[in-house]
Amino acid sequence: MKRIAIDMDEVIADFNPKHLRLYNQDYKDNLTLEDLKGGRLAVLRPHLASEITEYLRDPSFFRDLEVVKDSQRVIQSLSQEYEIYITTAAMEFPSSFTAKYEWLREHFDFLDVLNFVFCGDKSIIRADYLIDDNASHFEHFSGQGVLFTAPHNWNVTGYDRVNNWQEVQQYFLK
Amino acid sequence: MKRIAIDMDEVIADFNPKHLRLYNQDYKDNLTLEDLKGGRLAVLRPHLASEITEYLRDPSFFRDLEVVKDSQRVIQSLSQEYEIYITTAAMEFPSSFTAKYEWLREHFDFLDVLNFVFCGDKSIIRADYLIDDNASHFEHFSGQGVLFTAPHNWNVTGYDRVNNWQEVQQYFLK
C-alpha cells in the first residue's frame, strides 16, 4: 500500500480566513484572500510582522479552524487505497500541539492517532507522496511532492499542483 | 551526512526510576529496576495496569525525568558527523507534548527544534539509523535499528544492541 503524507494548515485546516479576520479586526485593515496571492500577510504588512505571527502562538488559534472543503470525504476515500499520515510542521509553534491534536481527533476521527506526525523539517518523513502548500518541504523529500494551492504559492512552478480536494481525488484515484 | 533518529523514553529520558518511585509510593510496593527485567510494570502488576498507565497521562510526568547518563555528551559528538533527529512516540499520550518539548529544549538545547518529531508509528521516519528501546519500531523501519537496552527488552534478540551511551559512541564513532 502506498503512503500519502498530508499537511494540515492551508491543506486540510483553513488557516487564512481566521488569520485575516483577526488581523483585519485588530488593525482596522481590509485585506482579502485575493490580496494574499503570491505573498503572505506578514510580507504584505512587514511593519506588523511580529504581531501577525503572534496570533499563531495563541494555544487556541488552531483549535477552531474550518475544515478545507471536501478534505474529509476525499481522505476517507483515499484511506481505502493508501496509508494516510498527517504531517504538520508544529515545532515552530509548540503551543499549538494540543489544539492541532484535538482538531484532528474531532474532524478526522477515522484516522489512527498513531498516523499523526508533529515535526519541523519534513525531510524526516518517509512517504510516497506529500501533499503540502509549502514547496520548500519537497526539496529534501524522498517521494513525490504534490503542491496544494494556497495564496502564498500562487506563483510557484515546477511541481505537480492540485487546486482543491476534488483534484486530489482525481490525482490519486483516477 | 547520514541521519540518526533517537527515541526519548528509556533512551535519553530516564523513564523507569520516576515511574517506579511513584508507583511504589502510592501502592506500598517495593519493585526495583531489576524486577522489571524482561517485563514491564503493568505486566508485573496486571491488576493495577490502568493505574500504572495513568501516571503517563499527567501533563507534568515527562517534564522532570532525569537525562540518561552520557546521552547529552555523546549526542553532541554525534551531531558533528550525523544529522540527529529526536523521534518520540508521543501520540498515545498527547498530554505529554508540552513537557516533552520543554524537556528537550532544556537538556538538548544544541539540537534544532525542527529536528524534533512527535509521532506514533515510526515507520514514517526516514533515517539511516533508529536508536530505540522498542524493537517493534524496527519492524517497518527502512534503516538500521539499534536496540538501546532497557529492562523490558532484556530478552530481545536479533538486533544490534547498545547497553549505554558509551556503546552508542563506539557504535557510531569507532
PDB file of N, CA, C and O in Angstrom, chain A residues 92-128:
ATOM      1  N   GLU A  92       7.545  24.863  15.227  1.00  0.00           N
ATOM      2  CA  GLU A  92       7.768  26.309  15.341  1.00  0.00           C
ATOM      3  C   GLU A  92       6.746  26.970  16.262  1.00  0.00           C
ATOM      4  O   GLU A  92       6.970  28.078  16.736  1.00  0.00           O
ATOM      5  N   PHE A  93       5.611  26.290  16.454  1.00  0.00           N
ATOM      6  CA  PHE A  93       4.561  26.821  17.322  1.00  0.00           C
ATOM      7  C   PHE A  93       4.137  25.747  18.313  1.00  0.00           C
ATOM      8  O   PHE A  93       3.034  25.195  18.210  1.00  0.00           O
ATOM      9  N   PRO A  94       5.013  25.455  19.270  1.00  0.00           N
ATOM     10  CA  PRO A  94       4.737  24.339  20.184  1.00  0.00           C
ATOM     11  C   PRO A  94       3.463  24.534  21.010  1.00  0.00           C
ATOM     12  O   PRO A  94       2.882  23.557  21.467  1.00  0.00           O
ATOM     13  N   SER A  95       3.021  25.776  21.157  1.00  0.00           N
ATOM     14  CA  SER A  95       1.778  25.989  21.902  1.00  0.00           C
ATOM     15  C   SER A  95       0.571  25.457  21.129  1.00  0.00           C
ATOM     16  O   SER A  95      -0.524  25.374  21.673  1.00  0.00           O
ATOM     17  N   SER A  96       0.776  25.092  19.869  1.00  0.00           N
ATOM     18  CA  SER A  96      -0.331  24.604  19.042  1.00  0.00           C
ATOM     19  C   SER A  96      -0.567  23.101  19.159  1.00  0.00           C
ATOM     20  O   SER A  96      -1.551  22.581  18.622  1.00  0.00           O
ATOM     21  N   PHE A  97       0.325  22.368  19.834  1.00  0.00           N
ATOM     22  CA  PHE A  97       0.252  20.896  19.826  1.00  0.00           C
ATOM     23  C   PHE A  97      -1.138  20.369  20.186  1.00  0.00           C
ATOM     24  O   PHE A  97      -1.732  19.581  19.459  1.00  0.00           O
ATOM     25  N   THR A  98      -1.631  20.795  21.352  1.00  0.00           N
ATOM     26  CA  THR A  98      -2.886  20.228  21.847  1.00  0.00           C
ATOM     27  C   THR A  98      -4.047  20.584  20.924  1.00  0.00           C
ATOM     28  O   THR A  98      -4.875  19.728  20.583  1.00  0.00           O
ATOM     29  N   ALA A  99      -4.093  21.857  20.496  1.00  0.00           N
ATOM     30  CA  ALA A  99      -5.178  22.281  19.604  1.00  0.00           C
ATOM     31  C   ALA A  99      -5.158  21.481  18.301  1.00  0.00           C
ATOM     32  O   ALA A  99      -6.204  21.051  17.802  1.00  0.00           O
ATOM     33  N   LYS A 100      -3.969  21.266  17.756  1.00  0.00           N
ATOM     34  CA  LYS A 100      -3.871  20.527  16.492  1.00  0.00           C
ATOM     35  C   LYS A 100      -4.300  19.073  16.675  1.00  0.00           C
ATOM     36  O   LYS A 100      -4.989  18.510  15.832  1.00  0.00           O
ATOM     37  N   TYR A 101      -3.889  18.490  17.779  1.00  0.00           N
ATOM     38  CA  TYR A 101      -4.260  17.099  18.057  1.00  0.00           C
ATOM     39  C   TYR A 101      -5.784  16.973  18.215  1.00  0.00           C
ATOM     40  O   TYR A 101      -6.410  16.105  17.622  1.00  0.00           O
ATOM     41  N   GLU A 102      -6.351  17.874  19.015  1.00  0.00           N
ATOM     42  CA  GLU A 102      -7.801  17.807  19.255  1.00  0.00           C
ATOM     43  C   GLU A 102      -8.588  18.079  17.967  1.00  0.00           C
ATOM     44  O   GLU A 102      -9.630  17.468  17.720  1.00  0.00           O
ATOM     45  N   TRP A 103      -8.093  19.009  17.179  1.00  0.00           N
ATOM     46  CA  TRP A 103      -8.745  19.329  15.897  1.00  0.00           C
ATOM     47  C   TRP A 103      -8.767  18.085  15.001  1.00  0.00           C
ATOM     48  O   TRP A 103      -9.787  17.762  14.396  1.00  0.00           O
ATOM     49  N   LEU A 104      -7.638  17.397  14.922  1.00  0.00           N
ATOM     50  CA  LEU A 104      -7.575  16.179  14.102  1.00  0.00           C
ATOM     51  C   LEU A 104      -8.525  15.111  14.639  1.00  0.00           C
ATOM     52  O   LEU A 104      -9.222  14.433  13.875  1.00  0.00           O
ATOM     53  N   ARG A 105      -8.568  14.953  15.958  1.00  0.00           N
ATOM     54  CA  ARG A 105      -9.456  13.950  16.552  1.00  0.00           C
ATOM     55  C   ARG A 105     -10.906  14.286  16.256  1.00  0.00           C
ATOM     56  O   ARG A 105     -11.723  13.401  16.043  1.00  0.00           O
ATOM     57  N   GLU A 106     -11.222  15.588  16.253  1.00  0.00           N
ATOM     58  CA  GLU A 106     -12.612  15.988  16.010  1.00  0.00           C
ATOM     59  C   GLU A 106     -13.005  15.768  14.546  1.00  0.00           C
ATOM     60  O   GLU A 106     -14.069  15.217  14.265  1.00  0.00           O
ATOM     61  N   HIS A 107     -12.151  16.206  13.635  1.00  0.00           N
ATOM     62  CA  HIS A 107     -12.559  16.258  12.227  1.00  0.00           C
ATOM     63  C   HIS A 107     -12.093  15.058  11.398  1.00  0.00           C
ATOM     64  O   HIS A 107     -12.609  14.834  10.307  1.00  0.00           O
ATOM     65  N   PHE A 108     -11.087  14.346  11.885  1.00  0.00           N
ATOM     66  CA  PHE A 108     -10.578  13.193  11.125  1.00  0.00           C
ATOM     67  C   PHE A 108     -10.500  11.993  12.052  1.00  0.00           C
ATOM     68  O   PHE A 108      -9.468  11.327  12.163  1.00  0.00           O
ATOM     69  N   ASP A 109     -11.635  11.722  12.707  1.00  0.00           N
ATOM     70  CA  ASP A 109     -11.648  10.667  13.718  1.00  0.00           C
ATOM     71  C   ASP A 109     -11.508   9.272  13.117  1.00  0.00           C
ATOM     72  O   ASP A 109     -11.308   8.308  13.851  1.00  0.00           O
ATOM     73  N   PHE A 110     -11.602   9.174  11.797  1.00  0.00           N
ATOM     74  CA  PHE A 110     -11.418   7.875  11.145  1.00  0.00           C
ATOM     75  C   PHE A 110      -9.939   7.537  10.944  1.00  0.00           C
ATOM     76  O   PHE A 110      -9.598   6.416  10.557  1.00  0.00           O
ATOM     77  N   LEU A 111      -9.056   8.502  11.222  1.00  0.00           N
ATOM     78  CA  LEU A 111      -7.617   8.227  11.116  1.00  0.00           C
ATOM     79  C   LEU A 111      -7.077   7.759  12.466  1.00  0.00           C
ATOM     80  O   LEU A 111      -7.539   8.199  13.518  1.00  0.00           O
ATOM     81  N   ASP A 112      -6.079   6.898  12.416  1.00  0.00           N
ATOM     82  CA  ASP A 112      -5.416   6.408  13.626  1.00  0.00           C
ATOM     83  C   ASP A 112      -4.510   7.521  14.175  1.00  0.00           C
ATOM     84  O   ASP A 112      -3.732   8.103  13.408  1.00  0.00           O
ATOM     85  N   VAL A 113      -4.595   7.794  15.472  1.00  0.00           N
ATOM     86  CA  VAL A 113      -3.725   8.836  16.050  1.00  0.00           C
ATOM     87  C   VAL A 113      -2.244   8.481  15.867  1.00  0.00           C
ATOM     88  O   VAL A 113      -1.392   9.377  15.857  1.00  0.00           O
ATOM     89  N   LEU A 114      -1.950   7.200  15.717  1.00  0.00           N
ATOM     90  CA  LEU A 114      -0.546   6.811  15.514  1.00  0.00           C
ATOM     91  C   LEU A 114      -0.035   7.263  14.141  1.00  0.00           C
ATOM     92  O   LEU A 114       1.157   7.176  13.864  1.00  0.00           O
ATOM     93  N   ASN A 115      -0.946   7.759  13.289  1.00  0.00           N
ATOM     94  CA  ASN A 115      -0.550   8.268  11.974  1.00  0.00           C
ATOM     95  C   ASN A 115      -0.461   9.796  11.948  1.00  0.00           C
ATOM     96  O   ASN A 115      -0.384  10.393  10.881  1.00  0.00           O
ATOM     97  N   PHE A 116      -0.483  10.421  13.123  1.00  0.00           N
ATOM     98  CA  PHE A 116      -0.275  11.876  13.202  1.00  0.00           C
ATOM     99  C   PHE A 116       1.208  12.125  13.477  1.00  0.00           C
ATOM    100  O   PHE A 116       1.814  11.446  14.325  1.00  0.00           O
ATOM    101  N   VAL A 117       1.778  13.080  12.792  1.00  0.00           N
ATOM    102  CA  VAL A 117       3.188  13.429  12.998  1.00  0.00           C
ATOM    103  C   VAL A 117       3.324  14.933  13.156  1.00  0.00           C
ATOM    104  O   VAL A 117       2.935  15.694  12.271  1.00  0.00           O
ATOM    105  N   PHE A 118       3.867  15.342  14.308  1.00  0.00           N
ATOM    106  CA  PHE A 118       4.190  16.753  14.533  1.00  0.00           C
ATOM    107  C   PHE A 118       5.698  16.881  14.378  1.00  0.00           C
ATOM    108  O   PHE A 118       6.468  16.301  15.158  1.00  0.00           O
ATOM    109  N   CYS A 119       6.118  17.621  13.367  1.00  0.00           N
ATOM    110  CA  CYS A 119       7.544  17.683  13.090  1.00  0.00           C
ATOM    111  C   CYS A 119       7.951  19.112  12.747  1.00  0.00           C
ATOM    112  O   CYS A 119       7.182  20.054  12.965  1.00  0.00           O
ATOM    113  N   GLY A 120       9.167  19.239  12.259  1.00  0.00           N
ATOM    114  CA  GLY A 120       9.647  20.535  11.798  1.00  0.00           C
ATOM    115  C   GLY A 120      10.087  20.371  10.351  1.00  0.00           C
ATOM    116  O   GLY A 120       9.308  20.572   9.424  1.00  0.00           O
ATOM    117  N   ASP A 121      11.308  19.933  10.181  1.00  0.00           N
ATOM    118  CA  ASP A 121      11.860  19.628   8.863  1.00  0.00           C
ATOM    119  C   ASP A 121      11.210  18.341   8.338  1.00  0.00           C
ATOM    120  O   ASP A 121      11.336  17.281   8.944  1.00  0.00           O
ATOM    121  N   LYS A 122      10.517  18.432   7.213  1.00  0.00           N
ATOM    122  CA  LYS A 122       9.767  17.271   6.718  1.00  0.00           C
ATOM    123  C   LYS A 122      10.612  16.285   5.909  1.00  0.00           C
ATOM    124  O   LYS A 122      10.087  15.303   5.381  1.00  0.00           O
ATOM    125  N   SER A 123      11.914  16.535   5.809  1.00  0.00           N
ATOM    126  CA  SER A 123      12.752  15.543   5.134  1.00  0.00           C
ATOM    127  C   SER A 123      12.800  14.255   5.954  1.00  0.00           C
ATOM    128  O   SER A 123      13.199  13.207   5.459  1.00  0.00           O
ATOM    129  N   ILE A 124      12.360  14.311   7.201  1.00  0.00           N
ATOM    130  CA  ILE A 124      12.326  13.124   8.057  1.00  0.00           C
ATOM    131  C   ILE A 124      11.163  12.189   7.688  1.00  0.00           C
ATOM    132  O   ILE A 124      11.112  11.050   8.146  1.00  0.00           O
ATOM    133  N   ILE A 125      10.250  12.664   6.856  1.00  0.00           N
ATOM    134  CA  ILE A 125       9.044  11.888   6.529  1.00  0.00           C
ATOM    135  C   ILE A 125       9.328  10.871   5.419  1.00  0.00           C
ATOM    136  O   ILE A 125       9.824  11.233   4.354  1.00  0.00           O
ATOM    137  N   ARG A 126       8.983   9.629   5.696  1.00  0.00           N
ATOM    138  CA  ARG A 126       9.117   8.599   4.666  1.00  0.00           C
ATOM    139  C   ARG A 126       7.732   8.268   4.122  1.00  0.00           C
ATOM    140  O   ARG A 126       6.917   7.642   4.792  1.00  0.00           O
ATOM    141  N   ALA A 127       7.470   8.753   2.938  1.00  0.00           N
ATOM    142  CA  ALA A 127       6.171   8.513   2.314  1.00  0.00           C
ATOM    143  C   ALA A 127       6.367   8.553   0.806  1.00  0.00           C
ATOM    144  O   ALA A 127       7.384   9.046   0.314  1.00  0.00           O
ATOM    145  N   ASP A 128       5.400   8.037   0.081  1.00  0.00           N
ATOM    146  CA  ASP A 128       5.490   8.056  -1.382  1.00  0.00           C
ATOM    147  C   ASP A 128       5.068   9.414  -1.930  1.00  0.00           C
ATOM    148  O   ASP A 128       5.561   9.850  -2.972  1.00  0.00           O
TER     149      ASP A 128
END
